[in-house]
PDB file of C-alpha atoms in Angstrom:
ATOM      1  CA  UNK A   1     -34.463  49.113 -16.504  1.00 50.00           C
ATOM      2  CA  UNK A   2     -30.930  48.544 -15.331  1.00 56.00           C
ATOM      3  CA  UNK A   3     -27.955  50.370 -16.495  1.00 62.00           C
ATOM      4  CA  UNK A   4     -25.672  48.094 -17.897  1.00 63.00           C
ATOM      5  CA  UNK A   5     -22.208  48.608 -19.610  1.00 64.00           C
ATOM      6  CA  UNK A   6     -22.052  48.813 -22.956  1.00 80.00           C
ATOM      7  CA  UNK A   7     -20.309  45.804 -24.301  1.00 84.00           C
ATOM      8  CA  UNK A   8     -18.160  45.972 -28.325  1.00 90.00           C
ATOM      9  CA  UNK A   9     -17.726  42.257 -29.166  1.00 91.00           C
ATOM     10  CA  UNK A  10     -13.968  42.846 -28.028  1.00 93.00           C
ATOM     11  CA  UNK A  11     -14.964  43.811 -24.579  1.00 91.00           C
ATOM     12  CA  UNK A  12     -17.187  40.506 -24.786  1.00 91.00           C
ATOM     13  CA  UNK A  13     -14.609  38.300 -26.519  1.00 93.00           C
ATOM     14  CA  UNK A  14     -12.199  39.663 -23.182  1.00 93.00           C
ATOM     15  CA  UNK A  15     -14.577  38.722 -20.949  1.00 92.00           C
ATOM     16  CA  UNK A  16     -15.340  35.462 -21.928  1.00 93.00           C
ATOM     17  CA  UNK A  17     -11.264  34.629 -22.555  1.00 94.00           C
ATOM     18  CA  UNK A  18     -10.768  35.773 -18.702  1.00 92.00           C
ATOM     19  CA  UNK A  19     -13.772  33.319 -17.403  1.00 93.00           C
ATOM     20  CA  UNK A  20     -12.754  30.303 -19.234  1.00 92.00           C
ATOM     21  CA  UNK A  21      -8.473  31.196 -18.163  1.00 92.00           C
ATOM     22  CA  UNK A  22      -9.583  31.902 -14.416  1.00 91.00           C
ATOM     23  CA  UNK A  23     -12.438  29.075 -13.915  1.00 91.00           C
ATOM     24  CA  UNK A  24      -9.996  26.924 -11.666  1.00 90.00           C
ATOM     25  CA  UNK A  25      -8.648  30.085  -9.917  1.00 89.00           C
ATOM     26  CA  UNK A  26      -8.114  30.499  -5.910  1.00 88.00           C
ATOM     27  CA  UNK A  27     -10.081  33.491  -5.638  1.00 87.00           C
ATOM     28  CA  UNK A  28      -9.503  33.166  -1.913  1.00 83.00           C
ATOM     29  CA  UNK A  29      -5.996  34.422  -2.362  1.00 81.00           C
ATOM     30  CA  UNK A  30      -7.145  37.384  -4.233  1.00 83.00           C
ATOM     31  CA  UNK A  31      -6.882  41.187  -2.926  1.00 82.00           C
ATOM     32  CA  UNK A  32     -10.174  43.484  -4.655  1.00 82.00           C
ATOM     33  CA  UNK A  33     -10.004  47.027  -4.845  1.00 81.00           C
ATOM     34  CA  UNK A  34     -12.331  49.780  -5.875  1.00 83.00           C
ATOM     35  CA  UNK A  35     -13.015  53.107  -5.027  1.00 85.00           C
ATOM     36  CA  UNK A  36     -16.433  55.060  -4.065  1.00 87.00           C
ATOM     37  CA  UNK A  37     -17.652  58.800  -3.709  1.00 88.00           C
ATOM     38  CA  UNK A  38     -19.781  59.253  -1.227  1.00 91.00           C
ATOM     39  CA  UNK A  39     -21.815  62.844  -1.080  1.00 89.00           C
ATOM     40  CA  UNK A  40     -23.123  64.842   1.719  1.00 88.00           C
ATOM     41  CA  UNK A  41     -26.224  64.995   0.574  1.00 82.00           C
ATOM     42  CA  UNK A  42     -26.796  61.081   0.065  1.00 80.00           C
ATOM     43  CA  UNK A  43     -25.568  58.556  -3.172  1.00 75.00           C
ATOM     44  CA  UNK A  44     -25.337  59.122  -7.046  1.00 69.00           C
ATOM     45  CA  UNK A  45     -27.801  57.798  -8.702  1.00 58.00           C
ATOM     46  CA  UNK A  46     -30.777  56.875  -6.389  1.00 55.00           C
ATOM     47  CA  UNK A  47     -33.255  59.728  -7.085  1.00 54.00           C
ATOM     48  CA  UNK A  48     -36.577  58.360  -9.420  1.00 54.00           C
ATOM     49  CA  UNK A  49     -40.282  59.242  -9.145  1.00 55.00           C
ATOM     50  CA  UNK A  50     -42.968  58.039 -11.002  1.00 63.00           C
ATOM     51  CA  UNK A  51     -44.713  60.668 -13.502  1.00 62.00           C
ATOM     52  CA  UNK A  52     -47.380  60.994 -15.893  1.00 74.00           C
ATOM     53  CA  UNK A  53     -46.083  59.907 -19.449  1.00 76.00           C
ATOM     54  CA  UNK A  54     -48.256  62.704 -21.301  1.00 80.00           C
ATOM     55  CA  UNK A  55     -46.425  65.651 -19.724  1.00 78.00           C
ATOM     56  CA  UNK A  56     -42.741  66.273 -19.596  1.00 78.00           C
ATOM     57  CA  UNK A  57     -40.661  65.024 -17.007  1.00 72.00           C
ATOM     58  CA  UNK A  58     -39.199  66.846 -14.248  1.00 64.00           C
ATOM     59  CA  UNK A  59     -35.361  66.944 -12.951  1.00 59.00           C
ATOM     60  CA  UNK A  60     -34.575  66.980  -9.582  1.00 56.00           C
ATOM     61  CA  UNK A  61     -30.790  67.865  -8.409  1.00 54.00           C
ATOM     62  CA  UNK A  62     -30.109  68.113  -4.716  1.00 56.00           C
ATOM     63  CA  UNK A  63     -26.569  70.141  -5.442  1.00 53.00           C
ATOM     64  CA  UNK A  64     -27.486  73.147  -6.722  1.00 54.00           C
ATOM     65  CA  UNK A  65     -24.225  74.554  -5.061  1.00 55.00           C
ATOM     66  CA  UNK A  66     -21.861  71.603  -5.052  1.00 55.00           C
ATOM     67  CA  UNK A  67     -22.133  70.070  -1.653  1.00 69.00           C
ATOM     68  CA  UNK A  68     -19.323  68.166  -0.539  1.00 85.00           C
ATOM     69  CA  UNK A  69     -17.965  64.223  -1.186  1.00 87.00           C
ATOM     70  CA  UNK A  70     -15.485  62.137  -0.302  1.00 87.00           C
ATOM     71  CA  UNK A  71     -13.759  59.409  -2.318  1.00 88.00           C
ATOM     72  CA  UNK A  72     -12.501  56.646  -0.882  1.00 84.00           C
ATOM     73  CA  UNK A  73      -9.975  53.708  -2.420  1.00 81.00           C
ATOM     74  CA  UNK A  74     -10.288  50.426  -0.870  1.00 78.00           C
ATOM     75  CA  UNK A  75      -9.161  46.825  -0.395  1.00 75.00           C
ATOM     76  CA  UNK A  76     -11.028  43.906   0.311  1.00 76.00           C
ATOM     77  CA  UNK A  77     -10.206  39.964   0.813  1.00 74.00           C
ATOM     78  CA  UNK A  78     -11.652  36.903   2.067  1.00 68.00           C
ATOM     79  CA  UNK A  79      -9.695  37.529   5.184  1.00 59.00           C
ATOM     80  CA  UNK A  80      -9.149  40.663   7.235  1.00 49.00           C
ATOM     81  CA  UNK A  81      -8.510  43.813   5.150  1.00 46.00           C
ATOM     82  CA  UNK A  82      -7.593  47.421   5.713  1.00 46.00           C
ATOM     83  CA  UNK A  83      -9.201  50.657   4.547  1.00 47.00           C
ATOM     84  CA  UNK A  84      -7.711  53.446   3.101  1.00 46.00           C
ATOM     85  CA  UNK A  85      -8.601  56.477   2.127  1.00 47.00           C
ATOM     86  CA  UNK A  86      -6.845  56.916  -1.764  1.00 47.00           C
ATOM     87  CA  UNK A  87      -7.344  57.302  -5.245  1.00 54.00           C
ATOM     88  CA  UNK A  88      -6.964  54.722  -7.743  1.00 60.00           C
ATOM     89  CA  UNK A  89      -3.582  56.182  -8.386  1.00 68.00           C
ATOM     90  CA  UNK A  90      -2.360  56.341  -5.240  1.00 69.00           C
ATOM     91  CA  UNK A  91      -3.842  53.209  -5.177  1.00 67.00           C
ATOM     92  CA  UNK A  92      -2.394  51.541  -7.678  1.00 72.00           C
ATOM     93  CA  UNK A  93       1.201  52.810  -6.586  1.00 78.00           C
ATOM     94  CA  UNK A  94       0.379  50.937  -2.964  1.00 74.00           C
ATOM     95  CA  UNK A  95      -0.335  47.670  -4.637  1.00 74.00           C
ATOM     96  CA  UNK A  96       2.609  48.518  -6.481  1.00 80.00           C
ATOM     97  CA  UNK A  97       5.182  48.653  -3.009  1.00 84.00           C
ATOM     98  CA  UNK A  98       3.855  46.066  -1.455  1.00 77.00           C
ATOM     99  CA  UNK A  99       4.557  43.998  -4.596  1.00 78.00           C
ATOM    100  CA  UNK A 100       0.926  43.185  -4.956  1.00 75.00           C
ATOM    101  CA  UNK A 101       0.503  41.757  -8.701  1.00 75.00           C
ATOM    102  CA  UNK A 102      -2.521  43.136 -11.135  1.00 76.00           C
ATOM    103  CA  UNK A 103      -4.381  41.108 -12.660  1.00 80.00           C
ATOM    104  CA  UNK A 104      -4.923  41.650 -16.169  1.00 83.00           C
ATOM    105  CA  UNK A 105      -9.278  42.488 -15.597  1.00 84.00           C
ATOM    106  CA  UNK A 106     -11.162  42.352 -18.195  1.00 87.00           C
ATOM    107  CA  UNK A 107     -12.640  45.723 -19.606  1.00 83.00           C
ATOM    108  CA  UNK A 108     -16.823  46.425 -18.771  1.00 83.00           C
ATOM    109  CA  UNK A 109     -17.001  43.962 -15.951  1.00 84.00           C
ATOM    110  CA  UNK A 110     -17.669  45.597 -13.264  1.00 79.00           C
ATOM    111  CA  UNK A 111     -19.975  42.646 -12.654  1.00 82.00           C
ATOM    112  CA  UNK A 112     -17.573  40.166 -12.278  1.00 87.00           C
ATOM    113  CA  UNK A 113     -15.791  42.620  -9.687  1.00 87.00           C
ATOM    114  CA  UNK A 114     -16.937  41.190  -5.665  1.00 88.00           C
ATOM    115  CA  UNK A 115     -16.019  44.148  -3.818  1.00 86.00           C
ATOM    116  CA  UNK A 116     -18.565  46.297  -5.998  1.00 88.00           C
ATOM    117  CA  UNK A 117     -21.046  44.641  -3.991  1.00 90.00           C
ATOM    118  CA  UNK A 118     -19.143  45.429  -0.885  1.00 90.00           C
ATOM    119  CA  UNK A 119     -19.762  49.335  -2.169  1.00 89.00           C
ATOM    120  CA  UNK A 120     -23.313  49.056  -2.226  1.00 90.00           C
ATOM    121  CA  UNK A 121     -23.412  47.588   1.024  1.00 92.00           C
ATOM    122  CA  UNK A 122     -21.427  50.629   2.608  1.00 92.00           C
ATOM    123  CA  UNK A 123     -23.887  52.968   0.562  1.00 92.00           C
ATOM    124  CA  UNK A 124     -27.000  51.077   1.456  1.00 92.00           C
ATOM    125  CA  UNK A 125     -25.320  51.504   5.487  1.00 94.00           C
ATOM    126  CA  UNK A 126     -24.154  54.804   5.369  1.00 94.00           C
ATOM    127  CA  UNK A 127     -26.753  56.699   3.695  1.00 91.00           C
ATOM    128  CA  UNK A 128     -29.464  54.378   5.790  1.00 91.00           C
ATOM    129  CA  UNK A 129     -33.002  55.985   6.400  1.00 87.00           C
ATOM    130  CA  UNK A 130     -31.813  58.474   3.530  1.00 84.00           C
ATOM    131  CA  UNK A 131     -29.062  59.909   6.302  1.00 88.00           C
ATOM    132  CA  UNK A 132     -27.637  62.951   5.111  1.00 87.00           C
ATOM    133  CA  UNK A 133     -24.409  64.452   6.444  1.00 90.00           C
ATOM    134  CA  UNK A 134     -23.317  67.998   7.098  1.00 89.00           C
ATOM    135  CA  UNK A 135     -19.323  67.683   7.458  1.00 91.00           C
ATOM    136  CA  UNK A 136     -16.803  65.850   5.374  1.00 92.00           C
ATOM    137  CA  UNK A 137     -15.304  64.593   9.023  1.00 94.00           C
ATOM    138  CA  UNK A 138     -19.149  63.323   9.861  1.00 94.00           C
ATOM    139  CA  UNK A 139     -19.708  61.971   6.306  1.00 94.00           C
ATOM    140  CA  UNK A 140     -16.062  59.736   6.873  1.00 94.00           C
ATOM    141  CA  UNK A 141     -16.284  58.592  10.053  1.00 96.00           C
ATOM    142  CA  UNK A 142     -19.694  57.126   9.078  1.00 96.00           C
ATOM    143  CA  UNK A 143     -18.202  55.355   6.343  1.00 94.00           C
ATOM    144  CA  UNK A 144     -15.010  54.174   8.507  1.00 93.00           C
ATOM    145  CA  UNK A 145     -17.361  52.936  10.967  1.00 95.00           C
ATOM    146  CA  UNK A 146     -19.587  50.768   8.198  1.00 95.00           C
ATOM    147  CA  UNK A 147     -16.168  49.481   6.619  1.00 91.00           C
ATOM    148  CA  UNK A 148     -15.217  48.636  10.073  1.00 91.00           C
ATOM    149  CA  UNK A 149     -18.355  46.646  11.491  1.00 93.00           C
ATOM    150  CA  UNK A 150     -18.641  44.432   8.313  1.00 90.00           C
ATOM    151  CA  UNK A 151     -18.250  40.626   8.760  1.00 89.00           C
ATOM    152  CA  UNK A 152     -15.956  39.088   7.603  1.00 83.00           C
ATOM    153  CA  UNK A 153     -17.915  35.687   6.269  1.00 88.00           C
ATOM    154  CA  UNK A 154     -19.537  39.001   3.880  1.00 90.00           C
ATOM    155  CA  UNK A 155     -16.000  38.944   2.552  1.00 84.00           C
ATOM    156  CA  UNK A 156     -15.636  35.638   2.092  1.00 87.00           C
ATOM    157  CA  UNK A 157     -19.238  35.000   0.723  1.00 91.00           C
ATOM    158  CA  UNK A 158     -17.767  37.758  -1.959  1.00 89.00           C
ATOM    159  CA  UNK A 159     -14.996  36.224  -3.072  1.00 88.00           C
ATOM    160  CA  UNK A 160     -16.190  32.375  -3.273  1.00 91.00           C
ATOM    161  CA  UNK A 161     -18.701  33.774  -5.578  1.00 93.00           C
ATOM    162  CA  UNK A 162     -16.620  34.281  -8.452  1.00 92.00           C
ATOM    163  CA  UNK A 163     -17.024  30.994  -9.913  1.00 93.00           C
ATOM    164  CA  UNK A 164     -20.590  31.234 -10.192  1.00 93.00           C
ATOM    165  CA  UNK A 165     -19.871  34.504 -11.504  1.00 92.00           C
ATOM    166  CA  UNK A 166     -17.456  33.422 -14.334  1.00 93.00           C
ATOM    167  CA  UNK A 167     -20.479  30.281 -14.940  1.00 92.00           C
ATOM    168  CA  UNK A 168     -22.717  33.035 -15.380  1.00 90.00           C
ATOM    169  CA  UNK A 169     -20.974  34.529 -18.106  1.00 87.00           C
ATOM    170  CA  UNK A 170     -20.201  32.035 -19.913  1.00 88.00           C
ATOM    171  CA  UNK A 171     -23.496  30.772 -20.328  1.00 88.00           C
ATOM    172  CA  UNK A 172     -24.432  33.839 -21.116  1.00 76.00           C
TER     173      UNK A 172
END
């Protein structure tokens, strides 16, 4: 089963309001940004085994002692884009001088969000054949490196997809 957020009809009612205001929107003009953690030790959430219903399951945790991570704050657009290595406040105060506008997002949506699926493409990249990294320095160069060698029609792609995205929504 997916993990999905939790919608209130507010958060629903938002949504909806956003698709139907932004259906006619120039998405190619738009600048996405997220941020990711990225571990030593591989990604969050990707761990599952398959157990025997009748007996208790087990837990598994591969950082009994911490390990090390690195978060990263990002921008993405249909045309070139830069990297940069934030967080979402620092973030938000470099959209703020180069006069970048916010757009009002709606709240639970990280589906509607494009450069989400530009984070699990760096994941699925960096932490390829369940790569593991001993240095912070190691575990960020990797990452720079996948940031750097993606194409930029995978950007594009991204962001002509929100149409289909809002569509989606709306019909529900």
């Amino acid at each position: 089963m997916r993990r999905v957020p939790r919608l209130t009809d507010a958060h629903k009612h938002r949504r909806l309001e956003f698709a139907g205001t932004n259906m006619g929107t120039n998405w190619a003009k738009f600048v996405w940004s997220d941020e990711n953690k990225f571990n030593l030790d591989g990604c969050d959430g990707q761990g599952s085994y398959w157990h025997d219903i009748r007996k208790e399951p087990m837990y598994f945790s591969r950082r009994n002692f911490g390990g090390g991570s690195l978060m990263i704050w990002g921008l993405s657009a249909a045309s070139p884009r830069p990297f940069s290595e934030r967080t979402k406040r620092a973030g938000t105060a470099f959209l703020n001088e180069h006069s970048i506008p916010i757009l009002d997002w709606p709240p639970c949506s990280p589906d509607l969000n494009p450069i989400e699926n530009l984070g699990g493409i760096l994941v699925q990249k960096v932490y390829a054949n369940n790569k593991q990294y001993r240095t912070i320095n190691e575990l960020r160069l990797a990452v720079v490196q996948v940031w750097d060698a993606i194409e930029p029609g995978i950007l594009e792609n991204l962001a002509n997809s929100m149409p289909s995205r809002l569509l989606d929504l709306i019909s529900g």
